Coordinates of C-alpha atoms and ligand atoms in Angstrom, one line a residue:
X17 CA -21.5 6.3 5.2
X18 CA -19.7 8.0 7.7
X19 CA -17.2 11.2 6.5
X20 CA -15.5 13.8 9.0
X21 CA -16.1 16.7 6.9
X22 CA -15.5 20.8 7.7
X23 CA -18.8 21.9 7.1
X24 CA -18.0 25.7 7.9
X25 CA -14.5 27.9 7.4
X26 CA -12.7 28.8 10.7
X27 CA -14.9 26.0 12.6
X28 CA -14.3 22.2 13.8
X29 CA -15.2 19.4 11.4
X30 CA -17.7 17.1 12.2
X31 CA -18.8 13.6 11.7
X32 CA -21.9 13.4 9.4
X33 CA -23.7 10.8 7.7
X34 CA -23.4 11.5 3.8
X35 CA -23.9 9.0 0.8
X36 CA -21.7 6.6 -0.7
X37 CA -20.3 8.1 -4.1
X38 CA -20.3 6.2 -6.9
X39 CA -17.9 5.9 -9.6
X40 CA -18.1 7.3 -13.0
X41 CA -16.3 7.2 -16.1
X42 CA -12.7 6.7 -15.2
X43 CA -13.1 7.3 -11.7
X44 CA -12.7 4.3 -9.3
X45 CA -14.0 3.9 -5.3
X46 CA -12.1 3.1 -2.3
X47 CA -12.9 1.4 0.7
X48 CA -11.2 3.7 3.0
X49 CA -9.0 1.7 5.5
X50 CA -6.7 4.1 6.7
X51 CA -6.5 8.1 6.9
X52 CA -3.7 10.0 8.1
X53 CA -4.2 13.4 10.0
X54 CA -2.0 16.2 9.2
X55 CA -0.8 19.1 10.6
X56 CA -1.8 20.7 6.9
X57 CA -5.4 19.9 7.8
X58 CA -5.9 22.3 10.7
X59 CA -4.7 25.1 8.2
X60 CA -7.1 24.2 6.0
X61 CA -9.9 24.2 8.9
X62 CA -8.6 27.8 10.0
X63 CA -8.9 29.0 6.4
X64 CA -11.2 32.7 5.5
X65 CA -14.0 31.8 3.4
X66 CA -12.6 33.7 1.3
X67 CA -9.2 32.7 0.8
X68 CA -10.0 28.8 -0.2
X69 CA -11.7 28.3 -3.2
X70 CA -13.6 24.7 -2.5
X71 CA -17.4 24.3 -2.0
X72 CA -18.3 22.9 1.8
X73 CA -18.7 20.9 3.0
X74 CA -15.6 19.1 2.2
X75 CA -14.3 15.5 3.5
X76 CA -11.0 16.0 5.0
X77 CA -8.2 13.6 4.3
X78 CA -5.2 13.4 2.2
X79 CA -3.4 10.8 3.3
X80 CA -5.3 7.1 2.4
X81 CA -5.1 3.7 2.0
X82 CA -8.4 1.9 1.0
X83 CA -9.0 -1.5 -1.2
X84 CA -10.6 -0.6 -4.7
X85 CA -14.2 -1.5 -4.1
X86 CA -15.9 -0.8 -7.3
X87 CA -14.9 1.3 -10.9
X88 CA -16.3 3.5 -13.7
X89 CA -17.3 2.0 -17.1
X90 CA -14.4 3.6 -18.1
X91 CA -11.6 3.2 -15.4
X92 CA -8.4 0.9 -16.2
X93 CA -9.3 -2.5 -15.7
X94 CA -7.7 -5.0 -13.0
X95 CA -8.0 -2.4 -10.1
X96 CA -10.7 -4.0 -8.0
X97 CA -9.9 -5.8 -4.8
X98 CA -6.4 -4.6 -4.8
X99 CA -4.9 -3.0 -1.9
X100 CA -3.6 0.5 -2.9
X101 CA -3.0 4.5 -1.5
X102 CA -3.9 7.4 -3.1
X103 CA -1.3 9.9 -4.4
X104 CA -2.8 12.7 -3.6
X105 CA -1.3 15.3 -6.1
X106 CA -4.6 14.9 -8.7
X107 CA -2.7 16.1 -11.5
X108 CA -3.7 15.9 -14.9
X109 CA -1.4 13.6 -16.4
X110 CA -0.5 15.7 -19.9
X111 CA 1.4 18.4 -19.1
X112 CA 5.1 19.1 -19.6
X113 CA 6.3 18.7 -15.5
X114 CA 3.6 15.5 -15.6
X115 CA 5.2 14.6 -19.0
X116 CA 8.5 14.6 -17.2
X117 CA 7.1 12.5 -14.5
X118 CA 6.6 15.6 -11.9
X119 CA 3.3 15.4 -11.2
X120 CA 4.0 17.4 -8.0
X121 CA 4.4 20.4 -9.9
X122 CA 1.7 20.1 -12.8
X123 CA 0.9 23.3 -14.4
X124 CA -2.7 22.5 -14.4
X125 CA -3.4 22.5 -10.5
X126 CA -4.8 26.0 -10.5
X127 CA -7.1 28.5 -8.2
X128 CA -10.6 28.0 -9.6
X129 CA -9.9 32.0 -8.6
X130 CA -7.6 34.1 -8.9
X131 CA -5.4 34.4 -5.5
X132 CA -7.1 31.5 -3.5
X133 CA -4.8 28.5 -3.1
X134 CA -5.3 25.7 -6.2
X135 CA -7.6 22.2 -5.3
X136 CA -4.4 19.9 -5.2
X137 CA -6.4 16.6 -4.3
X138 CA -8.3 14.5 -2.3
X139 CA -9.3 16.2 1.0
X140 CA -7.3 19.7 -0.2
X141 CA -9.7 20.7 -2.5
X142 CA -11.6 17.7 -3.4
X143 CA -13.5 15.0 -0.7
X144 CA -10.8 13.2 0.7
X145 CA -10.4 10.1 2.6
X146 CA -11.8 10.6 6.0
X147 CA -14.7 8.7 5.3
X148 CA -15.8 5.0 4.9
X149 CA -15.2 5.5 1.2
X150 CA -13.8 7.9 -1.2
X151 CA -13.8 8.3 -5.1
X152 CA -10.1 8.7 -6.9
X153 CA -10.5 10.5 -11.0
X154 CA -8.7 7.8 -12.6
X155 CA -6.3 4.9 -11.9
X156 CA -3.2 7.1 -12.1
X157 CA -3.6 8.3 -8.7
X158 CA -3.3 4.5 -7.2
X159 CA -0.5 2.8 -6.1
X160 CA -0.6 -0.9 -5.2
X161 CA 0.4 -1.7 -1.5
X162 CA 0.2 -5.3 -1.7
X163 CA -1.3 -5.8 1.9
X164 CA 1.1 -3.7 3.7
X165 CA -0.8 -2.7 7.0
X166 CA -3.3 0.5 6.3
X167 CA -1.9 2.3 9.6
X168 CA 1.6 2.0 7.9
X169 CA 0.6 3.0 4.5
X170 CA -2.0 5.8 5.1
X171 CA 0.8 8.0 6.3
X172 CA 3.7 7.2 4.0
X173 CA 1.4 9.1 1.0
X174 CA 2.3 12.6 2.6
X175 CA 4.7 12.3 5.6
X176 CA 6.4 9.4 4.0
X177 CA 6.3 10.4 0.0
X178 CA 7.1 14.4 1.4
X179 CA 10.3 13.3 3.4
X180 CA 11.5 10.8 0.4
X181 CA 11.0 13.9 -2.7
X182 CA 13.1 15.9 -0.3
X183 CA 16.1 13.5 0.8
X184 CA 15.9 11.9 -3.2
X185 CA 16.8 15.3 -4.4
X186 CA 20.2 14.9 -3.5
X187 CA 20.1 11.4 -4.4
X188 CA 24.0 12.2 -6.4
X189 CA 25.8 14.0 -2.8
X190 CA 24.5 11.2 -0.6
X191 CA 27.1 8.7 -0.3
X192 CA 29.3 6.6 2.7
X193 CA 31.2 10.0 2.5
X194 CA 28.3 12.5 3.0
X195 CA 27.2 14.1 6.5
X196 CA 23.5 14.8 6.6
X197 CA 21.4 16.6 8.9
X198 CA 17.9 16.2 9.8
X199 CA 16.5 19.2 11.5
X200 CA 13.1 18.3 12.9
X201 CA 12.7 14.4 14.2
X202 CA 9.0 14.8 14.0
X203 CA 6.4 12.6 11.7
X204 CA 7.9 13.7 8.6
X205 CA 11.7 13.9 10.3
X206 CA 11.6 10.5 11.9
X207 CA 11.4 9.2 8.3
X208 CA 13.5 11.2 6.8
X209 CA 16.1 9.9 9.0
X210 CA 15.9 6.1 8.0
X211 CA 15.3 7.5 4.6
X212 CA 18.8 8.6 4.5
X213 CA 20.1 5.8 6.4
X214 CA 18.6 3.6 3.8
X215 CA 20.5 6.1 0.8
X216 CA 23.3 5.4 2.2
X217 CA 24.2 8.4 4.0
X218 CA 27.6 7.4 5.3
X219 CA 27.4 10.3 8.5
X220 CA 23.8 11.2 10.0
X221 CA 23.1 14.0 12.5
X222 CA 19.7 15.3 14.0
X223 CA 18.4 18.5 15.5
X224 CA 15.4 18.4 17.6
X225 CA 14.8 20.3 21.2
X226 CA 12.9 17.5 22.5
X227 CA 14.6 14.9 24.6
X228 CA 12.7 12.5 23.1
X229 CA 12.8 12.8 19.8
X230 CA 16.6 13.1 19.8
X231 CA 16.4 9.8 21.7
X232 CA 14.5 8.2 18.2
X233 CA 16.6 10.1 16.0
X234 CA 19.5 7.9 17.4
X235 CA 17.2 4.8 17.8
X236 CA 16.6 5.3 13.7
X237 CA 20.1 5.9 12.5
X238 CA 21.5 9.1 13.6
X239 CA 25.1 9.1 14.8
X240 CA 24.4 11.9 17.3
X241 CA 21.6 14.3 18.0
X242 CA 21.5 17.9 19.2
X243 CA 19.0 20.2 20.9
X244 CA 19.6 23.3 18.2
X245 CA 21.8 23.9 15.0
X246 CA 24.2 26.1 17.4
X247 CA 25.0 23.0 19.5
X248 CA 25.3 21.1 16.6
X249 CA 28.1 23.7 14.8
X250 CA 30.8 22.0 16.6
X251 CA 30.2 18.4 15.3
X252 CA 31.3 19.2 11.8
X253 CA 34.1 21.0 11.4
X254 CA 34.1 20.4 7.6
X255 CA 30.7 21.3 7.1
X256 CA 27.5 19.8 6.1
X257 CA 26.4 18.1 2.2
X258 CA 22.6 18.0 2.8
X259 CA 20.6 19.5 5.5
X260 CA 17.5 19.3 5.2
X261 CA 14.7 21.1 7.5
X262 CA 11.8 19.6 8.6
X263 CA 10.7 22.6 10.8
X264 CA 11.5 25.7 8.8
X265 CA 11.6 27.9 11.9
X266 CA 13.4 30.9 12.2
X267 CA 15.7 29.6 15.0
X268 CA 16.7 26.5 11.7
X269 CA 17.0 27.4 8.5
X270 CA 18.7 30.5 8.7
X271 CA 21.7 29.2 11.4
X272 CA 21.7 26.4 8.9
X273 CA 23.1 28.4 6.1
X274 CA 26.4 28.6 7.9
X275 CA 26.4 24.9 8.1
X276 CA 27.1 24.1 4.6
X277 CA 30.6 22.5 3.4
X278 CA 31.0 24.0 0.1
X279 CA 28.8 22.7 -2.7
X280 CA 26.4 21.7 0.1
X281 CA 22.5 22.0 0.0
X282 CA 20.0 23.3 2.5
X283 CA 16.1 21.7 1.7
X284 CA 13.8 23.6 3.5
X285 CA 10.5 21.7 4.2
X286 CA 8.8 22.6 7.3
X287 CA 6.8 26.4 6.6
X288 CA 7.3 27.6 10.8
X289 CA 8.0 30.7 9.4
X290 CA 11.7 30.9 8.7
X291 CA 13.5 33.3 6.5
X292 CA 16.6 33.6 5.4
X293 CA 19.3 35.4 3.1
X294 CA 20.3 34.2 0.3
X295 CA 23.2 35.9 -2.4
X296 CA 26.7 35.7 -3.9
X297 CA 27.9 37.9 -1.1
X298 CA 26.2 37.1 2.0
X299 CA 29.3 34.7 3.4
X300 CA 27.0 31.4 1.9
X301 CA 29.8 28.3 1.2
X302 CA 30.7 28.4 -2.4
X303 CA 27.9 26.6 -4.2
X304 CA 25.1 27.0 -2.3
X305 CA 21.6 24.9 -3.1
X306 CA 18.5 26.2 -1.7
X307 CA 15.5 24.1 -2.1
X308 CA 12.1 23.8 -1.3
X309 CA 10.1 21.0 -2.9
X310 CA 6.4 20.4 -2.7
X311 CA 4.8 16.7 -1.5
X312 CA 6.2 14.3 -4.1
X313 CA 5.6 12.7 -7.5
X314 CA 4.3 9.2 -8.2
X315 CA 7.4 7.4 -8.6
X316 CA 8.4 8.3 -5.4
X317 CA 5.7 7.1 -3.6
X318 CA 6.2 3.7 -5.6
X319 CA 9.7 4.0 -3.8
X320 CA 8.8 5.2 -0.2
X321 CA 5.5 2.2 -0.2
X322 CA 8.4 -0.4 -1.7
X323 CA 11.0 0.8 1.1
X324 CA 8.2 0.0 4.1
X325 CA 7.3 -3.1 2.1
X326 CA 11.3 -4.0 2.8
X327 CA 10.8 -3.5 6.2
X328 CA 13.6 -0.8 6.0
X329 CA 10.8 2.2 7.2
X330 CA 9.2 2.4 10.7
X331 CA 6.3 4.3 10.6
X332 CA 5.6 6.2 14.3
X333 CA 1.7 5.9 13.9
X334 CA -1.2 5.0 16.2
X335 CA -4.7 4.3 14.7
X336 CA -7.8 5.6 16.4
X337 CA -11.8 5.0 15.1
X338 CA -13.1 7.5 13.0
X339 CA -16.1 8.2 14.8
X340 CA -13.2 10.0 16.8
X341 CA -11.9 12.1 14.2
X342 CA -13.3 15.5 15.7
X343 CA -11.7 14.8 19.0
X344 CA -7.9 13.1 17.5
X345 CA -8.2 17.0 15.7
X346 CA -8.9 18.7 18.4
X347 CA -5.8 16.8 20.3
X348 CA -3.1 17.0 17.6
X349 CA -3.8 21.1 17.3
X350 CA -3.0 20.8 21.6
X351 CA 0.5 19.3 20.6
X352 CA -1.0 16.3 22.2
X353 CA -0.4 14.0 19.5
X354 CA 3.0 11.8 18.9
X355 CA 3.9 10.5 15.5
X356 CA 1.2 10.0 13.4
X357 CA -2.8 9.6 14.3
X358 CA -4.2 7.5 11.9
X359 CA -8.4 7.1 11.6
X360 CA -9.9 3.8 10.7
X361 CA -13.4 3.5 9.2
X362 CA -15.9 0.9 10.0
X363 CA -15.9 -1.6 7.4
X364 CA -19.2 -0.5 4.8
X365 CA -22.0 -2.5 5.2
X366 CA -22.8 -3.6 1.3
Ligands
ZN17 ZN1 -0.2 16.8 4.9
ZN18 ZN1 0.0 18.2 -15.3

């Protein structure tokens, strides 16, 4: 089959031939029909040898939809032939945090040594979904799509499932009363946006220096949208209850500190480098929430895939054939990528 794999730290991937895997004890088999590309991919790529612990080469991919092909003598039964994406936290399912049903932060994804960032899933760690077909350890890392298109799905698993975890944190402050911000209208921003709207966000304000993307923000569900936070000061004289900040640059999440209405919360989820101050005594509205959540748990995805399924969550995404995986990379690390680039596998031949 065909996988876009990085065969070599610090180089391009490329598109090699490679066998079809084949499931074992609980493990089940996709049919890969969709694979998002993500900005975290290229970091990966541009990794020292040294600083990520994963043998190469190593199929990119963590964002999939597929249709469960085949299963371990072991696997849960009634998987096969049902359409389905891959969360792609592979956590183990028994720990206290997976216990609680937040699998996003299982105490069991660890460096195989110490220092080097931990294997976390499919493509980040483990072969991932670029690729005609790709193996998942056990049934707990499906979630049933029920048709919904592959180009739509695909990207709801990280862009989707990351901008749901970080809106449903505040699930309790957003109401018709609440005024949001969205810093950030980009593949994960755009969706946090109608994520929000679809909360019930009563007020819903965006930040984003492209003409465009302010343009969609308003298209989506944004009462107004500004070029930078500064600009955006004078819209909300009582402050703000939940920003949250898709681009984490230093020119957004520190200026959005002094945006808070007391008790408000500032989600950082974008890692462009910002940093900021935080204290009792650094002029922060009484109450003060900083967060910064990693990718999301299971049920959320559940939610996110059930939200597009509603038709309540446009997904910016344009598919592409993966024989052009290599190239789409090469593109989205120009900047010459909008929304989400989405590779589609050649049906296998079985
Ligand atoms: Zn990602
Ligand atoms: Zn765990």
């Amino acid at each position: 089959m065909l996988a876009v794999q990085l065969t070599e730290w610090g180089r391009p991937p490329e598109l090699r031939d490679v066998p079809i895997p084949q499931p074992v004890g609980e493990e089940l088999l996709l049919q890969v029909t969709a694979a998002g590309l993500c900005r975290s991919d290229l970091h990966v790529m541009d990794a020292a040898a040294a600083s990520f612990d994963c043998p190469l080469p190593l199929t990119l991919g963590h964002e999939v939809a597929g249709t469960v092909l085949a299963a371990g003598p072991d696997a849960a039964p009634g998987w096969i032939g049902e359409t389905v994406v891959v969360h792609g936290v592979w956590s183990c399912g028994h720990c206290r945090n997976c216990a609680r049903g937040r699998e996003n932060y299982c105490l069991r994804l660890r460096p195989r040594t110490a220092g080097a960032p931990a294997p976390i899933g499919n493509g980040l760690g483990y072969h991932g979904g670029l690729a005609q077909a790709m193996l998942v350890p056990s049934a707990r890392q499906l979630v049933r799509t029920d048709g919904l298109d592959p180009t739509v799905s695909a990207p709801l698993t990280d862009a989707g499932l990351t901008a749901y975890h970080a809106v449903r944190e505040h699930a309790d402050l957003i109401d018709a009363q609440a005024t949001c911000v969205v810093i950030g209208v980009g593949g994960l921003g755009h969706l946090g946006v109608q994520i929000l709207r679809d909360m019930g966000a009563g007020r819903i304000l965006a930040v984003d220096n492209r003409a465009d993307a302010r343009e969609m923000a308003v298209r989506l569900g944004a009462a107004a949208a500004f070029p930078d936070v500064d600009s955006l000061r004078t819209a909300v004289t009582d402050g703000v209850d939940v920003i949250i900040d898709f681009a984490g640059a230093p020119d957004t999440t520190q200026p959005a500190t002094r945006l808070l209405a007391p008790g408000g919360r500032l989600t950082v989820v974008g890692s462009a480098g910002a940093r900021i101050e935080v204290g009792k005594d650094v002029g922060l509205a009484a109450g003060w929430r900083v967060t910064a959540p990693f990718w999301g748990p299971r049920a959320d995805l559940v939610a996110v895939i059930d939200m597009a399924r509603r038709g309540a969550l446009h997904v910016e995404a344009t598919p592409y054939p993966l024989a052009d995986g290599v190239e789409i990379y090469r593109r989205l690390r120009a900047g010459d990528i909008t929304g989400r680039a989405v590779l589609i596998p050649p049906p296998l031949a079985r």
